[in-house]
Amino acid sequence: MGNLKETLNKKIAYSELEEDLKNSLKDKEFALLVKELKLDKNTAMKKVSKLKEVIEEKKNCFNCKGIYMCKNSYQAHFLNAIIMDNRLYFTYVPCKYQKEVLKFNEKKVIRMKDIDTNDKKQLDIIKWMDNFYEDYTPTLEMKGLFLHGSFGSGKTYLLSALLNELNISKKVSIEIVYFPEALRSIKEDFDLFSYKMDKFMNTDILLIDDIGAEKVTEWGRDEVLGTILQYRMDNKKTTFFTSNLTINELEEHLSLTKSSIDKVKSRRIIERIKQLTIDKELISENRRG
Ligand code: ADP
Ligand code: MG
């Protein structure tokens, strides 16, 4: 009996989705989008509301005069549907106004030659970076840094310069991820999540910026961070971190509730970080602002 009821419920659910799709297809723009993406019926049925959101957000953009009046769910971006390897993905794309902002900032990509070398406390790191730059190729197994120290001492600045230089001059693929923000944004959209995870896992060099400043959740620690680090370890990919916390403080931070389970899981992350990096400290004046 139970099985029969289940099957019946599934059938009802299916026919409701089918009906929903049929009604939605009466809308010209919806039908066009489904056609352009070459979606089969099953895929389209499951994603009706998401596809409608795509249309809605593009409409908002069409009528928009600037970021200040953005109506979309992720400011200055619109939801886009794309097909990659025969699968449907939803991603957020910077809008035309945001692209101008990005283009403007792009001119200010920091490179190694921009680094001011007057701060003696930074010299050890800069020297290390010079050597790393010379030696690095994606096929070599090279450790990154766990660079910790005081706020505003130049941790993010220096490592960004190194990664950008490798990217521009040696065509190395890089990802710089401001960790607290990344966790927040990927939590909201599963498709964005898988897309970003793929990038974080597979890029030649990854910089996880400001680890320890995030609000820790089990999901962020185990599913996101743990997965990325394990993959990068297994595939011998170079990974950098910056943090205001020492490795011991980070271990404490990642253990959340201090239950014994959390302590084990936090320890596991720390072990991975230690395998991936060389520990260096940078304590200097705060140069921010
Ligand atoms: P941290 O990540 O350690 O908190 P940042 O890397 O953000 O600090 O550095 C703060 C600011 O100091 C940067 O935005 C940059 O303008 C400046 N800065 C730090 N080091 C240098 C340097 N070697 N050359 C030029 N500017 C620097
Ligand atoms: Mg920083």
mmCIF file of C-alpha atoms and ligand atoms in Angstrom:
data_model
loop_
_atom_site.group_PDB
_atom_site.id
_atom_site.type_symbol
_atom_site.label_atom_id
_atom_site.label_comp_id
_atom_site.label_asym_id
_atom_site.label_seq_id
_atom_site.Cartn_x
_atom_site.Cartn_y
_atom_site.Cartn_z
ATOM 1 C CA MET A 1 0.000 0.000 0.000
ATOM 2 C CA GLY A 2 2.747 2.401 1.067
ATOM 3 C CA ASN A 3 4.539 1.930 -2.204
ATOM 4 C CA LEU A 4 1.429 2.560 -4.186
ATOM 5 C CA LYS A 5 0.817 5.809 -2.337
ATOM 6 C CA GLU A 6 4.369 6.882 -2.943
ATOM 7 C CA THR A 7 4.166 6.153 -6.640
ATOM 8 C CA LEU A 8 0.882 8.024 -6.817
ATOM 9 C CA ASN A 9 2.354 11.052 -5.053
ATOM 10 C CA LYS A 10 5.304 11.051 -7.408
ATOM 11 C CA LYS A 11 2.967 10.930 -10.353
ATOM 12 C CA ILE A 12 0.960 13.854 -9.013
ATOM 13 C CA ALA A 13 4.115 15.860 -8.342
ATOM 14 C CA TYR A 14 5.344 15.085 -11.845
ATOM 15 C CA SER A 15 2.120 16.137 -13.506
ATOM 16 C CA GLU A 16 2.111 19.367 -11.487
ATOM 17 C CA LEU A 17 5.608 20.195 -12.710
ATOM 18 C CA GLU A 18 4.582 19.292 -16.211
ATOM 19 C CA GLU A 19 1.562 21.572 -15.986
ATOM 20 C CA ASP A 20 3.691 24.377 -14.585
ATOM 21 C CA LEU A 21 6.121 24.075 -17.490
ATOM 22 C CA LYS A 22 3.294 23.981 -20.006
ATOM 23 C CA ASN A 23 1.853 27.204 -18.612
ATOM 24 C CA SER A 24 5.219 28.875 -18.425
ATOM 25 C CA LEU A 25 5.959 28.043 -22.046
ATOM 26 C CA LYS A 26 3.018 30.219 -23.049
ATOM 27 C CA ASP A 27 5.252 33.137 -22.193
ATOM 28 C CA LYS A 28 7.252 33.997 -25.319
ATOM 29 C CA GLU A 29 10.432 34.935 -23.504
ATOM 30 C CA PHE A 30 10.344 31.809 -21.407
ATOM 31 C CA ALA A 31 9.851 29.641 -24.467
ATOM 32 C CA LEU A 32 12.700 31.410 -26.225
ATOM 33 C CA LEU A 33 15.079 30.856 -23.327
ATOM 34 C CA VAL A 34 14.241 27.142 -23.167
ATOM 35 C CA LYS A 35 14.789 26.918 -26.896
ATOM 36 C CA GLU A 36 18.084 28.800 -26.845
ATOM 37 C CA LEU A 37 19.425 26.578 -24.096
ATOM 38 C CA LYS A 38 18.132 23.481 -25.903
ATOM 39 C CA LEU A 39 16.697 22.190 -22.641
ATOM 40 C CA ASP A 40 14.967 18.866 -22.559
ATOM 41 C CA LYS A 41 11.589 18.681 -20.892
ATOM 42 C CA ASN A 42 12.790 17.064 -17.683
ATOM 43 C CA THR A 43 15.483 19.645 -17.011
ATOM 44 C CA ALA A 44 13.203 22.545 -17.880
ATOM 45 C CA MET A 45 10.470 21.189 -15.606
ATOM 46 C CA LYS A 46 12.743 21.124 -12.585
ATOM 47 C CA LYS A 47 14.088 24.615 -13.146
ATOM 48 C CA VAL A 48 11.010 26.626 -14.062
ATOM 49 C CA SER A 49 11.268 29.131 -11.231
ATOM 50 C CA LYS A 50 15.011 29.602 -11.666
ATOM 51 C CA LEU A 51 14.564 30.189 -15.396
ATOM 52 C CA LYS A 52 11.872 32.735 -14.655
ATOM 53 C CA GLU A 53 14.289 34.474 -12.341
ATOM 54 C CA VAL A 54 16.801 34.679 -15.199
ATOM 55 C CA ILE A 55 14.231 36.419 -17.364
ATOM 56 C CA GLU A 56 13.110 38.695 -14.551
ATOM 57 C CA GLU A 57 16.657 39.781 -13.709
ATOM 58 C CA LYS A 58 17.502 40.536 -17.337
ATOM 59 C CA LYS A 59 14.379 42.668 -17.548
ATOM 60 C CA ASN A 60 15.467 44.562 -14.453
ATOM 61 C CA CYS A 61 18.820 45.220 -16.111
ATOM 62 C CA PHE A 62 17.169 46.438 -19.286
ATOM 63 C CA ASN A 63 15.318 49.150 -17.388
ATOM 64 C CA CYS A 64 18.180 50.051 -15.079
ATOM 65 C CA LYS A 65 20.155 53.298 -15.118
ATOM 66 C CA GLY A 66 22.865 52.512 -12.598
ATOM 67 C CA ILE A 67 23.956 50.278 -9.739
ATOM 68 C CA TYR A 68 22.167 52.540 -7.251
ATOM 69 C CA MET A 69 18.803 51.354 -8.604
ATOM 70 C CA CYS A 70 19.664 47.637 -8.919
ATOM 71 C CA LYS A 71 16.695 45.393 -8.150
ATOM 72 C CA ASN A 72 18.433 42.037 -8.556
ATOM 73 C CA SER A 73 19.054 39.635 -5.745
ATOM 74 C CA TYR A 74 22.851 39.908 -5.944
ATOM 75 C CA GLN A 75 23.672 43.556 -6.373
ATOM 76 C CA ALA A 76 25.167 44.666 -9.698
ATOM 77 C CA HIS A 77 24.836 41.149 -11.117
ATOM 78 C CA PHE A 78 22.210 39.224 -12.995
ATOM 79 C CA LEU A 79 21.404 35.553 -12.925
ATOM 80 C CA ASN A 80 22.384 33.764 -16.095
ATOM 81 C CA ALA A 81 21.683 30.259 -17.344
ATOM 82 C CA ILE A 82 24.462 28.516 -19.230
ATOM 83 C CA ILE A 83 25.138 25.060 -20.603
ATOM 84 C CA MET A 84 28.513 23.508 -19.898
ATOM 85 C CA ASP A 85 29.301 19.892 -20.742
ATOM 86 C CA ASN A 86 25.625 19.337 -21.445
ATOM 87 C CA ARG A 87 24.611 20.478 -17.988
ATOM 88 C CA LEU A 88 22.577 23.489 -16.996
ATOM 89 C CA TYR A 89 24.237 25.924 -14.591
ATOM 90 C CA PHE A 90 23.058 29.162 -13.060
ATOM 91 C CA THR A 91 25.678 31.787 -12.354
ATOM 92 C CA TYR A 92 25.744 35.442 -11.414
ATOM 93 C CA VAL A 93 27.281 37.688 -14.031
ATOM 94 C CA PRO A 94 28.437 41.266 -13.404
ATOM 95 C CA CYS A 95 26.045 43.736 -15.044
ATOM 96 C CA LYS A 96 27.174 46.367 -17.561
ATOM 97 C CA TYR A 97 27.698 48.968 -14.834
ATOM 98 C CA GLN A 98 29.608 46.553 -12.643
ATOM 99 C CA LYS A 99 31.803 45.638 -15.619
ATOM 100 C CA GLU A 100 32.871 49.269 -15.847
ATOM 101 C CA VAL A 101 33.770 49.218 -12.183
ATOM 102 C CA LEU A 102 35.768 46.019 -12.679
ATOM 103 C CA LYS A 103 37.547 47.421 -15.722
ATOM 104 C CA PHE A 104 38.506 50.482 -13.731
ATOM 105 C CA ASN A 105 39.889 48.351 -10.904
ATOM 106 C CA GLU A 106 41.649 46.026 -13.309
ATOM 107 C CA LYS A 107 44.030 48.803 -14.254
ATOM 108 C CA LYS A 108 45.164 48.710 -10.665
ATOM 109 C CA VAL A 109 46.092 45.022 -10.553
ATOM 110 C CA ILE A 110 49.088 44.970 -8.233
ATOM 111 C CA ARG A 111 52.228 43.394 -9.650
ATOM 112 C CA MET A 112 55.621 42.576 -8.212
ATOM 113 C CA LYS A 113 57.189 45.741 -9.616
ATOM 114 C CA ASP A 114 54.672 47.854 -7.654
ATOM 115 C CA ILE A 115 55.855 46.538 -4.307
ATOM 116 C CA ASP A 116 57.539 49.207 -2.251
ATOM 117 C CA THR A 117 60.539 47.559 -0.561
ATOM 118 C CA ASN A 118 61.224 50.116 2.162
ATOM 119 C CA ASP A 119 59.584 48.150 4.952
ATOM 120 C CA LYS A 120 62.427 45.986 6.300
ATOM 121 C CA LYS A 121 59.979 43.694 8.039
ATOM 122 C CA GLN A 122 58.591 42.631 4.672
ATOM 123 C CA LEU A 123 61.969 41.860 3.105
ATOM 124 C CA ASP A 124 62.126 38.213 4.133
ATOM 125 C CA ILE A 125 58.737 37.548 2.535
ATOM 126 C CA ILE A 126 59.596 39.508 -0.607
ATOM 127 C CA LYS A 127 62.813 37.528 -1.034
ATOM 128 C CA TRP A 128 60.916 34.282 -0.587
ATOM 129 C CA MET A 129 58.384 35.437 -3.200
ATOM 130 C CA ASP A 130 61.140 36.304 -5.707
ATOM 131 C CA ASN A 131 62.536 32.799 -5.457
ATOM 132 C CA PHE A 132 59.106 31.271 -5.684
ATOM 133 C CA TYR A 133 58.342 33.329 -8.775
ATOM 134 C CA GLU A 134 61.530 32.196 -10.506
ATOM 135 C CA ASP A 135 61.074 28.516 -9.682
ATOM 136 C CA TYR A 136 57.355 28.019 -10.044
ATOM 137 C CA THR A 137 55.823 25.845 -12.716
ATOM 138 C CA PRO A 138 52.449 24.127 -12.279
ATOM 139 C CA THR A 139 54.000 20.689 -12.670
ATOM 140 C CA LEU A 140 56.365 21.096 -9.719
ATOM 141 C CA GLU A 141 55.141 20.307 -6.234
ATOM 142 C CA MET A 142 55.718 23.615 -4.427
ATOM 143 C CA LYS A 143 54.395 24.663 -1.048
ATOM 144 C CA GLY A 144 52.704 27.998 -0.540
ATOM 145 C CA LEU A 145 52.787 30.149 2.597
ATOM 146 C CA PHE A 146 50.627 30.316 5.657
ATOM 147 C CA LEU A 147 51.276 34.030 6.130
ATOM 148 C CA HIS A 148 49.945 35.313 9.411
ATOM 149 C CA GLY A 149 50.460 38.471 11.387
ATOM 150 C CA SER A 150 49.130 41.861 12.278
ATOM 151 C CA PHE A 151 46.302 43.692 10.550
ATOM 152 C CA GLY A 152 47.395 45.933 7.652
ATOM 153 C CA SER A 153 50.973 44.649 7.534
ATOM 154 C CA GLY A 154 50.737 43.832 3.815
ATOM 155 C CA LYS A 155 49.950 40.106 3.778
ATOM 156 C CA THR A 156 47.203 40.282 1.187
ATOM 157 C CA TYR A 157 49.006 42.962 -0.805
ATOM 158 C CA LEU A 158 52.244 41.010 -1.158
ATOM 159 C CA LEU A 159 50.736 37.642 -2.004
ATOM 160 C CA SER A 160 48.289 39.207 -4.469
ATOM 161 C CA ALA A 161 51.230 40.851 -6.230
ATOM 162 C CA LEU A 162 52.975 37.480 -6.503
ATOM 163 C CA LEU A 163 49.919 35.664 -7.835
ATOM 164 C CA ASN A 164 49.006 38.419 -10.283
ATOM 165 C CA GLU A 165 52.556 38.451 -11.593
ATOM 166 C CA LEU A 166 52.523 34.688 -12.130
ATOM 167 C CA ASN A 167 49.193 35.006 -13.861
ATOM 168 C CA ILE A 168 50.197 37.827 -16.182
ATOM 169 C CA SER A 169 53.810 36.914 -16.936
ATOM 170 C CA LYS A 170 53.741 33.136 -16.724
ATOM 171 C CA LYS A 171 50.090 32.477 -17.599
ATOM 172 C CA VAL A 172 49.531 30.530 -14.393
ATOM 173 C CA SER A 173 45.869 30.210 -13.406
ATOM 174 C CA ILE A 174 45.151 31.800 -10.041
ATOM 175 C CA GLU A 175 42.204 32.345 -7.717
ATOM 176 C CA ILE A 176 42.249 34.827 -4.881
ATOM 177 C CA VAL A 177 39.334 34.202 -2.592
ATOM 178 C CA TYR A 178 38.381 36.422 0.279
ATOM 179 C CA PHE A 179 37.267 33.527 2.412
ATOM 180 C CA PRO A 180 34.575 35.088 4.652
ATOM 181 C CA GLU A 181 32.765 36.593 1.652
ATOM 182 C CA ALA A 182 33.089 33.469 -0.488
ATOM 183 C CA LEU A 183 31.392 31.351 2.153
ATOM 184 C CA ARG A 184 28.554 33.804 2.378
ATOM 185 C CA SER A 185 27.943 34.021 -1.360
ATOM 186 C CA ILE A 186 28.211 30.343 -2.283
ATOM 187 C CA LYS A 187 25.853 29.326 0.484
ATOM 188 C CA GLU A 188 23.051 31.066 -1.347
ATOM 189 C CA ASP A 189 23.210 29.296 -4.661
ATOM 190 C CA PHE A 190 24.063 25.678 -5.205
ATOM 191 C CA ASP A 191 25.006 26.072 -8.847
ATOM 192 C CA LEU A 192 27.321 28.905 -7.962
ATOM 193 C CA PHE A 193 28.671 26.661 -5.239
ATOM 194 C CA SER A 194 29.674 23.839 -7.575
ATOM 195 C CA TYR A 195 31.067 26.272 -10.111
ATOM 196 C CA LYS A 196 33.217 28.046 -7.548
ATOM 197 C CA MET A 197 34.306 24.864 -5.811
ATOM 198 C CA ASP A 198 35.539 23.589 -9.133
ATOM 199 C CA LYS A 199 37.628 26.749 -9.575
ATOM 200 C CA PHE A 200 39.023 26.666 -6.053
ATOM 201 C CA MET A 201 39.969 23.028 -6.433
ATOM 202 C CA ASN A 202 41.493 23.121 -9.880
ATOM 203 C CA THR A 203 43.230 26.467 -10.235
ATOM 204 C CA ASP A 204 47.047 26.197 -10.350
ATOM 205 C CA ILE A 205 47.483 28.500 -7.376
ATOM 206 C CA LEU A 206 44.882 29.383 -4.768
ATOM 207 C CA LEU A 207 45.094 32.138 -2.182
ATOM 208 C CA ILE A 208 42.642 31.777 0.681
ATOM 209 C CA ASP A 209 42.667 35.289 2.039
ATOM 210 C CA ASP A 210 41.848 36.090 5.645
ATOM 211 C CA ILE A 211 41.100 32.617 6.913
ATOM 212 C CA GLY A 212 39.964 32.876 10.512
ATOM 213 C CA ALA A 213 37.864 35.994 9.932
ATOM 214 C CA GLU A 214 34.869 33.928 8.817
ATOM 215 C CA LYS A 215 32.016 32.795 10.971
ATOM 216 C CA VAL A 216 32.705 29.092 11.252
ATOM 217 C CA THR A 217 30.021 26.572 10.505
ATOM 218 C CA GLU A 218 30.459 22.848 10.210
ATOM 219 C CA TRP A 219 29.518 23.127 6.549
ATOM 220 C CA GLY A 220 32.086 25.858 5.825
ATOM 221 C CA ARG A 221 34.812 24.012 7.637
ATOM 222 C CA ASP A 222 34.197 20.410 6.581
ATOM 223 C CA GLU A 223 32.370 20.562 3.244
ATOM 224 C CA VAL A 224 33.968 23.649 1.768
ATOM 225 C CA LEU A 225 37.412 24.127 3.271
ATOM 226 C CA GLY A 226 38.060 20.453 4.006
ATOM 227 C CA THR A 227 37.103 19.359 0.505
ATOM 228 C CA ILE A 228 39.182 22.025 -1.213
ATOM 229 C CA LEU A 229 42.283 21.366 0.860
ATOM 230 C CA GLN A 230 42.105 17.590 0.540
ATOM 231 C CA TYR A 231 41.771 17.857 -3.217
ATOM 232 C CA ARG A 232 44.649 20.298 -3.514
ATOM 233 C CA MET A 233 46.844 18.106 -1.346
ATOM 234 C CA ASP A 234 46.066 15.002 -3.381
ATOM 235 C CA ASN A 235 46.753 16.866 -6.607
ATOM 236 C CA LYS A 236 49.880 18.636 -5.353
ATOM 237 C CA LYS A 237 48.567 22.106 -6.044
ATOM 238 C CA THR A 238 50.119 25.179 -4.468
ATOM 239 C CA THR A 239 47.944 26.917 -1.901
ATOM 240 C CA PHE A 240 48.510 30.130 0.056
ATOM 241 C CA PHE A 241 46.746 31.502 3.120
ATOM 242 C CA THR A 242 46.734 34.817 4.907
ATOM 243 C CA SER A 243 45.414 35.146 8.418
ATOM 244 C CA ASN A 244 45.447 37.410 11.413
ATOM 245 C CA LEU A 245 45.630 34.240 13.495
ATOM 246 C CA THR A 246 48.581 31.943 14.129
ATOM 247 C CA ILE A 247 48.083 28.323 13.172
ATOM 248 C CA ASN A 248 47.313 27.440 16.816
ATOM 249 C CA GLU A 249 44.793 30.253 17.134
ATOM 250 C CA LEU A 250 43.221 29.129 13.870
ATOM 251 C CA GLU A 251 42.885 25.605 15.217
ATOM 252 C CA GLU A 252 41.030 27.014 18.203
ATOM 253 C CA HIS A 253 38.861 29.183 15.942
ATOM 254 C CA LEU A 254 37.900 26.262 13.704
ATOM 255 C CA SER A 255 36.907 24.030 16.578
ATOM 256 C CA LEU A 256 33.600 25.889 17.006
ATOM 257 C CA THR A 257 31.943 24.373 20.011
ATOM 258 C CA LYS A 258 35.006 22.728 21.503
ATOM 259 C CA SER A 259 33.232 19.402 21.475
ATOM 260 C CA SER A 260 35.675 16.577 20.928
ATOM 261 C CA ILE A 261 34.283 15.922 17.436
ATOM 262 C CA ASP A 262 34.932 19.504 16.410
ATOM 263 C CA LYS A 263 38.417 19.364 17.818
ATOM 264 C CA VAL A 264 39.234 16.361 15.671
ATOM 265 C CA LYS A 265 37.786 18.016 12.583
ATOM 266 C CA SER A 266 39.587 21.270 13.228
ATOM 267 C CA ARG A 267 42.836 19.369 13.726
ATOM 268 C CA ARG A 268 42.289 17.642 10.402
ATOM 269 C CA ILE A 269 42.044 21.012 8.592
ATOM 270 C CA ILE A 270 45.126 22.310 10.369
ATOM 271 C CA GLU A 271 47.095 19.218 9.366
ATOM 272 C CA ARG A 272 46.176 19.838 5.747
ATOM 273 C CA ILE A 273 47.222 23.476 5.957
ATOM 274 C CA LYS A 274 50.540 22.419 7.449
ATOM 275 C CA GLN A 275 51.106 19.943 4.630
ATOM 276 C CA LEU A 276 50.345 22.566 2.016
ATOM 277 C CA THR A 277 52.345 25.478 3.380
ATOM 278 C CA ILE A 278 55.404 26.953 5.032
ATOM 279 C CA ASP A 279 54.589 29.025 8.096
ATOM 280 C CA LYS A 280 55.705 32.659 8.026
ATOM 281 C CA GLU A 281 54.883 35.645 10.174
ATOM 282 C CA LEU A 282 54.591 39.264 9.093
ATOM 283 C CA ILE A 283 54.204 41.757 11.876
ATOM 284 C CA SER A 284 54.579 45.364 10.864
ATOM 285 C CA GLU A 285 52.901 48.728 10.927
ATOM 286 C CA ASN A 286 49.306 48.986 9.824
ATOM 287 C CA ARG A 287 49.472 50.618 6.379
ATOM 288 C CA ARG A 288 45.753 50.726 5.783
ATOM 289 C CA GLY A 289 43.978 54.000 5.185
HETATM 290 P P1 ADP B 1 46.847 42.725 5.586
HETATM 291 O O1 ADP B 1 46.333 41.797 4.556
HETATM 292 O O2 ADP B 1 48.131 42.255 6.199
HETATM 293 O O3 ADP B 1 45.843 43.051 6.644
HETATM 294 P P2 ADP B 1 47.086 44.533 3.361
HETATM 295 O O4 ADP B 1 47.833 43.613 2.498
HETATM 296 O O5 ADP B 1 45.671 44.765 3.045
HETATM 297 O O6 ADP B 1 47.222 44.103 4.889
HETATM 298 O O7 ADP B 1 47.896 45.909 3.370
HETATM 299 C C1 ADP B 1 47.295 47.135 3.685
HETATM 300 C C2 ADP B 1 47.696 48.195 2.684
HETATM 301 O O8 ADP B 1 49.065 48.520 2.818
HETATM 302 C C3 ADP B 1 47.557 47.728 1.254
HETATM 303 O O9 ADP B 1 46.299 48.018 0.732
HETATM 304 C C4 ADP B 1 48.618 48.495 0.521
HETATM 305 O O10 ADP B 1 48.069 49.697 0.046
HETATM 306 C C5 ADP B 1 49.628 48.831 1.572
HETATM 307 N N1 ADP B 1 50.884 48.076 1.430
HETATM 308 C C6 ADP B 1 51.327 47.080 2.234
HETATM 309 N N2 ADP B 1 52.537 46.648 1.844
HETATM 310 C C7 ADP B 1 52.875 47.369 0.764
HETATM 311 C C8 ADP B 1 54.038 47.404 -0.104
HETATM 312 N N3 ADP B 1 55.094 46.596 0.087
HETATM 313 N N4 ADP B 1 54.039 48.277 -1.114
HETATM 314 C C9 ADP B 1 53.004 49.109 -1.319
HETATM 315 N N5 ADP B 1 51.901 49.136 -0.545
HETATM 316 C C10 ADP B 1 51.816 48.287 0.483
HETATM 317 MG MG MG B 2 44.444 40.908 4.317
#
